[in-house]
PDB file of C-alpha atoms and ligand atoms in Angstrom:
ATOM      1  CA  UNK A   1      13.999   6.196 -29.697  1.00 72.00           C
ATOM      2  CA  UNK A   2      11.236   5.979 -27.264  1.00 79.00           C
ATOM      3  CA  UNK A   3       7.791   4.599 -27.936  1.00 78.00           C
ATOM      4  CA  UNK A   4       4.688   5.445 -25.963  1.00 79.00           C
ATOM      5  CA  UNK A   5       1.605   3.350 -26.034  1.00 77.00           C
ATOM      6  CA  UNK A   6      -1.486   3.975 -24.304  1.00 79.00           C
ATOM      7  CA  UNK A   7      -2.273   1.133 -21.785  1.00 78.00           C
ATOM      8  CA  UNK A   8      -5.223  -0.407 -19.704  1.00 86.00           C
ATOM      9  CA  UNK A   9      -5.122  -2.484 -17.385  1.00 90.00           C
ATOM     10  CA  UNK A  10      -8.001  -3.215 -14.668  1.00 94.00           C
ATOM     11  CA  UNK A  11      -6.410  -3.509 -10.929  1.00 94.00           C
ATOM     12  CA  UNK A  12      -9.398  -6.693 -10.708  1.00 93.00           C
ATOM     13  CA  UNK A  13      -7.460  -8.735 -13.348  1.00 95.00           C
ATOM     14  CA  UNK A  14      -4.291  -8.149 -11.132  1.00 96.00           C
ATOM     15  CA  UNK A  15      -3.362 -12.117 -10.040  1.00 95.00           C
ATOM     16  CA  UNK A  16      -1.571 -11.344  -6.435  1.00 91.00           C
ATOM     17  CA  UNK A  17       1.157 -13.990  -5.456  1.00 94.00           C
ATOM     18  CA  UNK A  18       0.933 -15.118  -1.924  1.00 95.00           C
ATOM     19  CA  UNK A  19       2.870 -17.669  -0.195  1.00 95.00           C
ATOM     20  CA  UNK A  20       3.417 -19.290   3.777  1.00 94.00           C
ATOM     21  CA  UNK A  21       5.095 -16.266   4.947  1.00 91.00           C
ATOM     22  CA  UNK A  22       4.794 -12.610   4.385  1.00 88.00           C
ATOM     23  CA  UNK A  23       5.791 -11.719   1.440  1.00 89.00           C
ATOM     24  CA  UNK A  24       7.504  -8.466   0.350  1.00 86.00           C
ATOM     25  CA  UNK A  25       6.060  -5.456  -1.601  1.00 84.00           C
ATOM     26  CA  UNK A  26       7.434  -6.289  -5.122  1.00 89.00           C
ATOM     27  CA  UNK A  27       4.843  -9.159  -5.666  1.00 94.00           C
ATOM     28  CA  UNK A  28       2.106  -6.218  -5.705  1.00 95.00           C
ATOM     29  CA  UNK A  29       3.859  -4.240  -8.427  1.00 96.00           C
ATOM     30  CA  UNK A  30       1.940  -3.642 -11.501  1.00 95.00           C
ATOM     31  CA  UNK A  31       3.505  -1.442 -13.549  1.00 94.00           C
ATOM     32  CA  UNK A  32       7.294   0.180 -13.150  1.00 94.00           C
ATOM     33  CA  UNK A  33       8.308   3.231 -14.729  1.00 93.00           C
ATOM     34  CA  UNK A  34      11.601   5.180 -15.071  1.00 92.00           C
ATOM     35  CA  UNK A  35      10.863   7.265 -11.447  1.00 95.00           C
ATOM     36  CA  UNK A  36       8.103   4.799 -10.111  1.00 96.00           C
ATOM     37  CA  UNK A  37       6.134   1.881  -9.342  1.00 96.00           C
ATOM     38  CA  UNK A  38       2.697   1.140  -9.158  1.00 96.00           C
ATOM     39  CA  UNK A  39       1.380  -1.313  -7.039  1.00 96.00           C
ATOM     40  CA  UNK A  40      -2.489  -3.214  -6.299  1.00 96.00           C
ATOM     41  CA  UNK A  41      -3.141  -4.675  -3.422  1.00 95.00           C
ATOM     42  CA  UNK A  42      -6.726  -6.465  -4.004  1.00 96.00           C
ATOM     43  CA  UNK A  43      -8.480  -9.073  -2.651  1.00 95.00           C
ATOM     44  CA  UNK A  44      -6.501 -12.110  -1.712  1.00 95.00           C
ATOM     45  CA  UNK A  45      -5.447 -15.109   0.711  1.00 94.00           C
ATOM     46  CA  UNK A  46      -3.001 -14.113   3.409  1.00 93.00           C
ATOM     47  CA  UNK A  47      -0.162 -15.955   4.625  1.00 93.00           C
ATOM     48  CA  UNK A  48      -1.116 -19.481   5.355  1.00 93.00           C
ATOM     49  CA  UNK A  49       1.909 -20.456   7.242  1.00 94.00           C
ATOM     50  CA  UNK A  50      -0.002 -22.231  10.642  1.00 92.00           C
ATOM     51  CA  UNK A  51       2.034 -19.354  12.736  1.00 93.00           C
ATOM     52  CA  UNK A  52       2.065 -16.445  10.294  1.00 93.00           C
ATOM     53  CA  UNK A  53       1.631 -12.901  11.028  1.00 92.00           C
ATOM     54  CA  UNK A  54      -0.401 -11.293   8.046  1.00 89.00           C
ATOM     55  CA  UNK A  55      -0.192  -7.690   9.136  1.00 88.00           C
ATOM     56  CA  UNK A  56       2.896  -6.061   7.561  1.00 85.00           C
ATOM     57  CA  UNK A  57       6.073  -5.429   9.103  1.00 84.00           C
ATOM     58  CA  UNK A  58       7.318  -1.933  10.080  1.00 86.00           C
ATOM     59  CA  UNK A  59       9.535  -0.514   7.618  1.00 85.00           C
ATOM     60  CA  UNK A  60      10.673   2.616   6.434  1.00 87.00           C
ATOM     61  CA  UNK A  61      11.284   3.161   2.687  1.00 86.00           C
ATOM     62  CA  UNK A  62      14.732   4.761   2.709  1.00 90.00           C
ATOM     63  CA  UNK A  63      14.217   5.232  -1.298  1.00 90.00           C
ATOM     64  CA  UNK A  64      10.869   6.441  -2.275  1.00 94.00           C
ATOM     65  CA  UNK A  65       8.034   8.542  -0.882  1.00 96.00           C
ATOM     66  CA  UNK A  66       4.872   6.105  -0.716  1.00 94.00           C
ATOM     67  CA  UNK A  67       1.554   7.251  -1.399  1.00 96.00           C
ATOM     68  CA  UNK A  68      -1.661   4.981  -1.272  1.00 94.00           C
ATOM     69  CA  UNK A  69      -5.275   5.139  -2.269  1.00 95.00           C
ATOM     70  CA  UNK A  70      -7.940   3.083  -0.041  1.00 94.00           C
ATOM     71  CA  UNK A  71     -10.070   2.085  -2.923  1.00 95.00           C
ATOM     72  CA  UNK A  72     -12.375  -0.466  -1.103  1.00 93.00           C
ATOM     73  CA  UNK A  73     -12.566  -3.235   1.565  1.00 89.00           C
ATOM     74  CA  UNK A  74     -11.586  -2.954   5.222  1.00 81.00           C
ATOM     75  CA  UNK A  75      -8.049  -1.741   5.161  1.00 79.00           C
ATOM     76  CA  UNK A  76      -6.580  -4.200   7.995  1.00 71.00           C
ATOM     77  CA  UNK A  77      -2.954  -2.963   9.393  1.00 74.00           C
ATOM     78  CA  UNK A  78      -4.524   0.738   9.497  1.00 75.00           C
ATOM     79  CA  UNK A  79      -6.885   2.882  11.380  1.00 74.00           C
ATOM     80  CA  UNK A  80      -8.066   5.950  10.581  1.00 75.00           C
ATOM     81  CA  UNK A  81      -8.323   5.181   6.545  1.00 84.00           C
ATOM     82  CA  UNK A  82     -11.119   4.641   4.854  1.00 87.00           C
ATOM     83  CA  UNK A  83     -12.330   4.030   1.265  1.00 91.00           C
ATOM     84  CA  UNK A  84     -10.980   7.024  -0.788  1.00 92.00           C
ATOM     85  CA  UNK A  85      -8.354   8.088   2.281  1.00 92.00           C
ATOM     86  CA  UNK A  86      -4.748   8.877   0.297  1.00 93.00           C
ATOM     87  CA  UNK A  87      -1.797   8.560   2.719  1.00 91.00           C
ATOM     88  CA  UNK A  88       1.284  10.182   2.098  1.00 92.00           C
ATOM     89  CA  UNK A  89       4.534   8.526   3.943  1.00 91.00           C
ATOM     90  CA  UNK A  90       7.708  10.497   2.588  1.00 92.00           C
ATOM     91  CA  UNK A  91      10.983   8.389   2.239  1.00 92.00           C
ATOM     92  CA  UNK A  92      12.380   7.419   5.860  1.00 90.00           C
ATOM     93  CA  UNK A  93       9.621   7.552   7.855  1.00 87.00           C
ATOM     94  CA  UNK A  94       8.965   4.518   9.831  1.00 86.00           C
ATOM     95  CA  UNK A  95       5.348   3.118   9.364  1.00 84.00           C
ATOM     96  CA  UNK A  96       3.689   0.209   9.506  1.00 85.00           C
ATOM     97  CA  UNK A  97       0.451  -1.963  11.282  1.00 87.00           C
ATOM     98  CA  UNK A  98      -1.590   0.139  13.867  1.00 85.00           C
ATOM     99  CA  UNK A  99      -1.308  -0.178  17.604  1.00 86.00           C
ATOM    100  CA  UNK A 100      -3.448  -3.637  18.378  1.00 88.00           C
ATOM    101  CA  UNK A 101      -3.647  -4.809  14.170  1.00 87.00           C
ATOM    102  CA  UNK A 102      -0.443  -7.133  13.969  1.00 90.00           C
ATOM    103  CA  UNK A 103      -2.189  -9.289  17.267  1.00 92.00           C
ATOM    104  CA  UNK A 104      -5.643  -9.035  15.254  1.00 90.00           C
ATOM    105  CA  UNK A 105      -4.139  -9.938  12.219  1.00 89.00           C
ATOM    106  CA  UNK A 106      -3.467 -13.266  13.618  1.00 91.00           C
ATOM    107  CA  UNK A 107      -5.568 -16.042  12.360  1.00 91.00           C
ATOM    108  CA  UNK A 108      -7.015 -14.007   9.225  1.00 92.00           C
ATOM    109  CA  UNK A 109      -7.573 -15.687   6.591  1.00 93.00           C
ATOM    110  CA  UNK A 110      -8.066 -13.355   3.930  1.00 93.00           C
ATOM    111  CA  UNK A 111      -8.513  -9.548   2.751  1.00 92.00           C
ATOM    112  CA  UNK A 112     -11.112  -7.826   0.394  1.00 93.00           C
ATOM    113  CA  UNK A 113      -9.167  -4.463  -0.051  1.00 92.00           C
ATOM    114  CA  UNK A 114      -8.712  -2.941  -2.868  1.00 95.00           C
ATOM    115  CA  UNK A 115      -5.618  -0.053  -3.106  1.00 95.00           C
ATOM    116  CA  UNK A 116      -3.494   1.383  -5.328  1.00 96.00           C
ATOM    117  CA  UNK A 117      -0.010   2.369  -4.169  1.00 96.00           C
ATOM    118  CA  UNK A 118       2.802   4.799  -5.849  1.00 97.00           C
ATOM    119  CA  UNK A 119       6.106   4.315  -4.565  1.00 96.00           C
ATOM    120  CA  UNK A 120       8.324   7.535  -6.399  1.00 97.00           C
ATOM    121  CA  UNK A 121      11.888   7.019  -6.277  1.00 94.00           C
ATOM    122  CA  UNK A 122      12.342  10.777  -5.893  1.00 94.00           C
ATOM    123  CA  UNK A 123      10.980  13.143  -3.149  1.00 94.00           C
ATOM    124  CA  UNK A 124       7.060  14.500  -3.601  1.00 95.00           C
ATOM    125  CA  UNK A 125       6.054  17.821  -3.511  1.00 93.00           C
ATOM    126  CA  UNK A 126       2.793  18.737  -1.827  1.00 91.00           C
ATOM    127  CA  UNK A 127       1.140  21.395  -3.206  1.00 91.00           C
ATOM    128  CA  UNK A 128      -0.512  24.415  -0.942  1.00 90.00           C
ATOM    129  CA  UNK A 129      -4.158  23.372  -2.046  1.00 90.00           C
ATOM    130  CA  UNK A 130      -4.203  19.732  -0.415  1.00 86.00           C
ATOM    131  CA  UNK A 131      -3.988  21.360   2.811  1.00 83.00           C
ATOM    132  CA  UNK A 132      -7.312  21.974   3.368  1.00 89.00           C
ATOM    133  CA  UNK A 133      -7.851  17.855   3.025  1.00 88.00           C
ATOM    134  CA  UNK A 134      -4.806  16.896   5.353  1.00 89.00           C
ATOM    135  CA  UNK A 135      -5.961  14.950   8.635  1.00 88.00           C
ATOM    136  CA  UNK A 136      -4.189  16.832  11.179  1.00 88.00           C
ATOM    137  CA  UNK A 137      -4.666  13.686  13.427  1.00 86.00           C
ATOM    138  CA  UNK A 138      -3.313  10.831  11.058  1.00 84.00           C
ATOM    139  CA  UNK A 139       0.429  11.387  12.371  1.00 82.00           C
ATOM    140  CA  UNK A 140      -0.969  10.431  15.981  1.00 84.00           C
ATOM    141  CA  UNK A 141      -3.035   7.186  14.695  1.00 80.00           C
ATOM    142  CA  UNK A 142      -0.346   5.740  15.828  1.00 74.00           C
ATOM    143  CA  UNK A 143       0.347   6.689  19.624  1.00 77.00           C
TER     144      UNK A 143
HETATM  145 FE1  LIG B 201       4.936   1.399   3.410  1.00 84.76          FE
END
């Protein structure tokens, strides 16, 4: 038997754990369900290793599509998103920093953003009436 109970939870009471070294996505989940995560990324110290990188490492997630909402705060490994941008990267496709924001991540101390990601662990579907709000460009804000 299955119980559902109606939950809460403000994304500014989320306590983010942070460490020397970059740390990987699962310390920003919040809540996981059957077919997805949700994670908050919010304000916090970066890595405080003397030689750490902050910016994230290129990855691509080979089992979920990812979608993030830019809530607030200066989004650092991106360009081209800005407070209430949604990015969609489907499973497999290889994203990470900008061109120029791992080197200018370098010696950051901290971040103010606020974002809300869904990782789904099956594929999205897009439906016709978002196309009028896709950024043609965002697929070259990397070149
Ligand atoms: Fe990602």
């Amino acid at each position: 038997m299955d119980f559902l109970y109606p939950f809460a939870f403000n994304i500014r009471d989320f306590e983010p754990i942070t460490g020397r070294i970059h740390q990987p996505p699962p310390v920003h989940q919040t809540f996981e369900a059957h077919n997805f995560v949700v994670c908050s990324f919010v304000p916090r110290l970066y890595d405080y290793h003397p030689d750490s990188i902050p910016a994230p490492y290129y990855h691509s997630n080979v089992n979920s599509d990812e979608v993030l909402f830019y809530v607030e705060g200066n989004f650092m490994s991106r360009k081209g998103v800005k407070e209430e941008s949604i990015t969609l990267h489907p499973l497999g496709i290889p994203h990470g920093p900008h061109p120029g924001k791992t080197e200018g991540s370098i010696g950051k101390r901290e971040t103010h953003e606020l974002a809300v990601m869904v990782d789904t662990f099956k594929p999205l579907k897009v439906v016709k009436r978002t196309g009028c709000l896709e950024d043609e460009h965002y697929m070259y804000s990397w070149s």
